[in-house]
Tab-separated table of C-alpha atoms in Angstrom:
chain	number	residue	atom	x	y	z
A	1	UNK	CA	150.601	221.983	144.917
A	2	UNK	CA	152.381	224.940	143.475
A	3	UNK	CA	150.320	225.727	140.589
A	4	UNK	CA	146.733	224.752	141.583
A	5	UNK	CA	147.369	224.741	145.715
A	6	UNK	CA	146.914	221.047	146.577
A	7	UNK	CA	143.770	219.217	146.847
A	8	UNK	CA	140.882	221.008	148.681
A	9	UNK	CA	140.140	220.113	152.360
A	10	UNK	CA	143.518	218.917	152.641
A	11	UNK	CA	141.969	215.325	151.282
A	12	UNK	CA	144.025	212.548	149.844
A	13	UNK	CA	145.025	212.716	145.886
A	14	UNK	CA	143.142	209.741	144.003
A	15	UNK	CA	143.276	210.387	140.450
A	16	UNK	CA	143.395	213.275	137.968
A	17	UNK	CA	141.275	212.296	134.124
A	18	UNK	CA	143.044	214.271	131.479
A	19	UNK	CA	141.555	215.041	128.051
A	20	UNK	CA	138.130	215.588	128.656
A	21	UNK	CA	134.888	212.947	129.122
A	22	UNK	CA	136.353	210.511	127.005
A	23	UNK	CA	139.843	210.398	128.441
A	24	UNK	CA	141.096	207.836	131.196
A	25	UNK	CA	141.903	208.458	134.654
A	26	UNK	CA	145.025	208.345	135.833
A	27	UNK	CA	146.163	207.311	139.384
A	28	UNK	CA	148.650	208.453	142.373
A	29	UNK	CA	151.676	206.019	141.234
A	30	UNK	CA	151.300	207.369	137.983
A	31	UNK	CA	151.606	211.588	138.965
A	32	UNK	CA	154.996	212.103	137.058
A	33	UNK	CA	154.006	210.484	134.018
A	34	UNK	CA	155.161	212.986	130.658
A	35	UNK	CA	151.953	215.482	129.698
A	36	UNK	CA	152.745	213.967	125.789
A	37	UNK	CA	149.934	212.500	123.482
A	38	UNK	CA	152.079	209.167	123.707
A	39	UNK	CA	152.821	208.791	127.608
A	40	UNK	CA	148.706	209.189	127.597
A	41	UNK	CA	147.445	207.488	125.275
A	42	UNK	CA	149.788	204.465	127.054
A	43	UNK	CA	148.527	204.905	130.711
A	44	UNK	CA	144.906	204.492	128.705
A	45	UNK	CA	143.894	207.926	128.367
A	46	UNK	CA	144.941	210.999	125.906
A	47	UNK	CA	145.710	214.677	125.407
A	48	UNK	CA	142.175	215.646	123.753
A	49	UNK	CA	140.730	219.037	124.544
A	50	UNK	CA	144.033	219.559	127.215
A	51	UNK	CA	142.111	219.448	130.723
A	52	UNK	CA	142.344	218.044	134.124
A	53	UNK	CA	139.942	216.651	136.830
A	54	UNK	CA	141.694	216.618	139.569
A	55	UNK	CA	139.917	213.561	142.023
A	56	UNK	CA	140.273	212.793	145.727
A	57	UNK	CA	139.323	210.226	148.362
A	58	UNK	CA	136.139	211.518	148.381
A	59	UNK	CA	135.214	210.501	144.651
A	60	UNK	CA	133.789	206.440	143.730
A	61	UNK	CA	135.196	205.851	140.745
A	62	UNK	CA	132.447	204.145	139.601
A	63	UNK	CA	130.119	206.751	140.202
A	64	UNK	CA	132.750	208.536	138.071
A	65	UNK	CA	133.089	206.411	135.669
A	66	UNK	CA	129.049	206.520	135.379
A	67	UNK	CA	128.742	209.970	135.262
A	68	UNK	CA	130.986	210.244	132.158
A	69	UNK	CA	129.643	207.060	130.363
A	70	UNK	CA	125.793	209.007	131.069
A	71	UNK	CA	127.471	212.499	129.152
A	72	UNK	CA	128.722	210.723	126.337
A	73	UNK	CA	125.626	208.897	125.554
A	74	UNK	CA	123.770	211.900	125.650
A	75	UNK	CA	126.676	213.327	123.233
A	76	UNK	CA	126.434	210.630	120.799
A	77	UNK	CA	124.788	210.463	117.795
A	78	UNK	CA	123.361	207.074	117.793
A	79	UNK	CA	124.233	206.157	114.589
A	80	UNK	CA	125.846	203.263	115.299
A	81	UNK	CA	125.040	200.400	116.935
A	82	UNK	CA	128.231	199.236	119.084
A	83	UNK	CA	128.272	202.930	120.592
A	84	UNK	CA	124.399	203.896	120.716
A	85	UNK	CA	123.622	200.472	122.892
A	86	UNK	CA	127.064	199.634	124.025
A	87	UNK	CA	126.895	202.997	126.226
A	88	UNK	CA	123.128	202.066	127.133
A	89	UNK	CA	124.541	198.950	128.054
A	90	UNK	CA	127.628	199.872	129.996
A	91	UNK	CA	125.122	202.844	131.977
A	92	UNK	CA	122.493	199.791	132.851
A	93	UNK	CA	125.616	197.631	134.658
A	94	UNK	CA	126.626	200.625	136.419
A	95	UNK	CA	123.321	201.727	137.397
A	96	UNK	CA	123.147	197.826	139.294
A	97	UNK	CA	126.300	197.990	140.897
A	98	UNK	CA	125.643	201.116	142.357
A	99	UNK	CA	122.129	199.756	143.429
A	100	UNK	CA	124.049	197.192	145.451
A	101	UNK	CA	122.864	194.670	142.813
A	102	UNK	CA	125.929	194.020	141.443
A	103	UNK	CA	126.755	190.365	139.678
A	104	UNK	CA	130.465	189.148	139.293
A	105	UNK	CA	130.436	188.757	135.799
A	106	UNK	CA	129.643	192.844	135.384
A	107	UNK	CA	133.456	193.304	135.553
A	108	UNK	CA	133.657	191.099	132.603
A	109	UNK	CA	130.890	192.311	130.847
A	110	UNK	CA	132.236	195.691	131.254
A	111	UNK	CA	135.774	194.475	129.691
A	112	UNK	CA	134.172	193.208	126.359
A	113	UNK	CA	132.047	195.961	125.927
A	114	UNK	CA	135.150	198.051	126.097
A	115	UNK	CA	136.384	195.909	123.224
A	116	UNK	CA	133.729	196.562	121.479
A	117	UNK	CA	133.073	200.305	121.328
A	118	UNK	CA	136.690	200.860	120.942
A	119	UNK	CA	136.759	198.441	117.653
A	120	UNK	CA	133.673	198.907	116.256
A	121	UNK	CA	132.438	202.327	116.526
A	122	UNK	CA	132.728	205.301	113.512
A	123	UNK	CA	133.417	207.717	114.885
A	124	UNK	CA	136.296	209.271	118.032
A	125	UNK	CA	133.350	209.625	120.726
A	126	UNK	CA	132.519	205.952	120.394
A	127	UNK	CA	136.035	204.222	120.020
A	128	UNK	CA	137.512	206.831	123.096
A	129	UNK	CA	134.183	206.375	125.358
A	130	UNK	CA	135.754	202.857	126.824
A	131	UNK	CA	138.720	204.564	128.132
A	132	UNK	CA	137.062	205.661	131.642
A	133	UNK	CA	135.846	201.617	132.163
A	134	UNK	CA	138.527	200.493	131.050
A	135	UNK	CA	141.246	202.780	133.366
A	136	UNK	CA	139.036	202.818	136.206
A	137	UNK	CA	139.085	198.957	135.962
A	138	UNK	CA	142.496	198.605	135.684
A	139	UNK	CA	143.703	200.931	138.563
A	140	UNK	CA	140.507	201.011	140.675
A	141	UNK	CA	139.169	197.313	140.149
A	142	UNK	CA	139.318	196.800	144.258
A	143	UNK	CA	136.488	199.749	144.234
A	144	UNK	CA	133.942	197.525	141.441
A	145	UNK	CA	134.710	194.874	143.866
A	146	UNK	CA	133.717	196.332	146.992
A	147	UNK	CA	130.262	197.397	145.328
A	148	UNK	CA	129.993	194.092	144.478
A	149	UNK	CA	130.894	191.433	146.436
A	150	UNK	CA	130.579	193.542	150.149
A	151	UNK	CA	127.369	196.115	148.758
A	152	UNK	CA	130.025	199.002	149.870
A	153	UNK	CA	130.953	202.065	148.422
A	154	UNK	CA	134.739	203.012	150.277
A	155	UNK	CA	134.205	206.603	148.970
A	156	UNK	CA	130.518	206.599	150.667
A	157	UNK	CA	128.861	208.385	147.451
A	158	UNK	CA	126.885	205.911	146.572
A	159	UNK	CA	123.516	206.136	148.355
A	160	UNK	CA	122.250	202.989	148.102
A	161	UNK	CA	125.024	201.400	149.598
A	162	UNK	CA	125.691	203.529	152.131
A	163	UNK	CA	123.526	204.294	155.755
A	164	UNK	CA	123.309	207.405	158.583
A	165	UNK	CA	123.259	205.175	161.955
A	166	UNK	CA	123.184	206.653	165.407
A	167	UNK	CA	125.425	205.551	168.266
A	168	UNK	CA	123.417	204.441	171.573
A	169	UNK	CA	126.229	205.474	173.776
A	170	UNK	CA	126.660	209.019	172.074
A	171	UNK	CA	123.362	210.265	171.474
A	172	UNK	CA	121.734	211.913	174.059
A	173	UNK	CA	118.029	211.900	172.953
A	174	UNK	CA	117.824	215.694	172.572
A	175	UNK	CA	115.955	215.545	169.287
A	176	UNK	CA	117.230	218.025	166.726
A	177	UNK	CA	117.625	215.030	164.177
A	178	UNK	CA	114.243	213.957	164.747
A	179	UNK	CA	112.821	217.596	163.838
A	180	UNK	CA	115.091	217.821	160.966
A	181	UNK	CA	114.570	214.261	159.368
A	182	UNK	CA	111.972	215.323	156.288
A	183	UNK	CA	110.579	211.410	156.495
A	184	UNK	CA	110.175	211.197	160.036
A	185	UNK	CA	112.596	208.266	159.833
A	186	UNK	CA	113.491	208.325	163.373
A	187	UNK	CA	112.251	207.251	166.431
A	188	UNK	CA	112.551	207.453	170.375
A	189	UNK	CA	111.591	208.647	173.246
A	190	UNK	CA	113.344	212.313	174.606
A	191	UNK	CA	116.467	212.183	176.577
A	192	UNK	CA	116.732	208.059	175.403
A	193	UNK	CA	118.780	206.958	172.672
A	194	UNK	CA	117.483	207.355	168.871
A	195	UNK	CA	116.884	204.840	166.397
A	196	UNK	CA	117.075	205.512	162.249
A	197	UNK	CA	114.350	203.550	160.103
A	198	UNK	CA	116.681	202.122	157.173
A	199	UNK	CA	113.747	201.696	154.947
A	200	UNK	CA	112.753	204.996	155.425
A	201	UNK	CA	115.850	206.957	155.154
A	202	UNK	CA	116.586	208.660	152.210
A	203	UNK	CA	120.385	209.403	152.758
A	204	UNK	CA	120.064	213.036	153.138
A	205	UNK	CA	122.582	213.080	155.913
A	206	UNK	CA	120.203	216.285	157.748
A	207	UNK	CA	120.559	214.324	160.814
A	208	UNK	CA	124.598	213.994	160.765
A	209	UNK	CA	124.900	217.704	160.112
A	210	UNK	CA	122.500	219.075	163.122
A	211	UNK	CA	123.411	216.462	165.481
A	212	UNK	CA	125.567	218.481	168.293
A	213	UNK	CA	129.263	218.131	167.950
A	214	UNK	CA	129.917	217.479	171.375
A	215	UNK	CA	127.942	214.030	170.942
A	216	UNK	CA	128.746	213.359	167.395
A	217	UNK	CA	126.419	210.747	167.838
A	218	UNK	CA	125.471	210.263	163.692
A	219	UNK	CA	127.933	208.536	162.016
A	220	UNK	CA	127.698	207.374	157.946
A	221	UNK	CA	129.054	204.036	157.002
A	222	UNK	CA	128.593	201.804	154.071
A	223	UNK	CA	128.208	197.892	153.705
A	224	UNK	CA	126.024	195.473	154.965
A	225	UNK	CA	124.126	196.900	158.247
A	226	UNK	CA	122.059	194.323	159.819
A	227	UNK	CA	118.412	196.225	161.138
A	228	UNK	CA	118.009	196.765	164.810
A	229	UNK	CA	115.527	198.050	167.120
A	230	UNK	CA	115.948	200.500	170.190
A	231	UNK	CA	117.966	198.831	172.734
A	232	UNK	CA	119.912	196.433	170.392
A	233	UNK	CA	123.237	196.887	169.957
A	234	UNK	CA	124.235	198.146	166.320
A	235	UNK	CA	126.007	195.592	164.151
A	236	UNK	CA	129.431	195.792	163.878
A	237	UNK	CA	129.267	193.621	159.973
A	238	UNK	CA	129.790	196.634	158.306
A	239	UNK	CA	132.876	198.545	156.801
């Protein structure tokens, strides 16, 4: 807070990666750990080039976690085997659990391929690429599992798994969503309640930010939304 002001937005601290795309992240309970190459390298990340991402609530760390994997691929030589298709690999099981396609032994998969670029690559890029899996795993595992098991992304950054609804008893039917929707996903008549097409929505979240804020009537939510039509009641089975 002194130094860099505190996290933007007044959000809630998450996790700070040190050492550049191959370092580890390192969580909340873990803030006063030593800055030393050892204290690092034993919380599962390092020193390296000597910077900081500073994360909030905002951030999925698996969409984090796939972002880096994605730079380091394209950083790698390909060379070697265990680091040319274990990253391909690792980017392919991230890609499906942020699809919503998820499979419970991903986790697992994940965990040996770890093992395997860390042991078996030549060179630093390969053997340090494992160390965002593997410290997202072990501090955010509850986050893989939510993708997984409830097709939910808490941090709502993953678009598949997330969806812009509109609230019958808020939304006045003035339509300013409807004219700025670029799919025409949603329907209904003026001065009635609005409906959003899930198939066609693309996630742009145009209608949440023109809806009026004294209805607030377009919320964003993530999990599994059951589909309705105009007059139904919107399903609560979501998170």
């Amino acid at each position: 807070n002194k130094i860099g002001g505190g996290i933007k937005n007044g959000k809630k601290f998450k996790a700070v990666q040190t050492g550049g795309p191959s370092g580890g992240v390192i969580p909340e309970q873990l803030l006063d750990l030593p800055v030393d190459f050892d204290e690092l390298d034993k919380a599962g990340s390092m020193m390296g080039s000597g910077g900081m991402i500073v994360m909030d609530e905002s951030d999925c760390m698996v969409n984090i976690a796939h972002y880096f994997l994605n730079f380091l691929a394209d950083e790698s030589c390909g060379k070697c085997v265990p680091c040319r298709e274990g990253l391909r690999q690792m980017i392919y099981i991230y890609e499906r659990i942020m699809s919503g396609n998820g499979r419970v032994e991903d986790l697992k998969m994940l965990e040996d391929l770890s093992v395997i670029l860390e042991g078996a690559s030549l060179c630093a890029l390969g053997s340090t690429a494992q160390n965002i899996v593997v410290t997202t795993l072990k501090y955010f595992r509850e986050e893989y599992e939510a993708h997984i098991y409830y097709n939910s992304c808490p941090a709502m950054v993953c678009k598949p798994l997330i969806h812009y609804t509109i609230l019958e008893n808020k939304c006045s039917g003035c339509r300013i969503c409807v004219k700025s929707c670029p799919v025409n996903a949603i329907s209904g008549e003026p001065k009635k309640p609005h409906l959003i097409d899930q198939d066609l929505c693309i996630k742009c979240g145009a209608c949440m930010d023109v809806c009026p804020e004294k209805f607030d009537a377009v919320i964003k939510r993530t999990g599994i939304l059951e589909k309705v039509t105009l007059g139904e009641k919107i399903s609560e089975k979501v998170t």
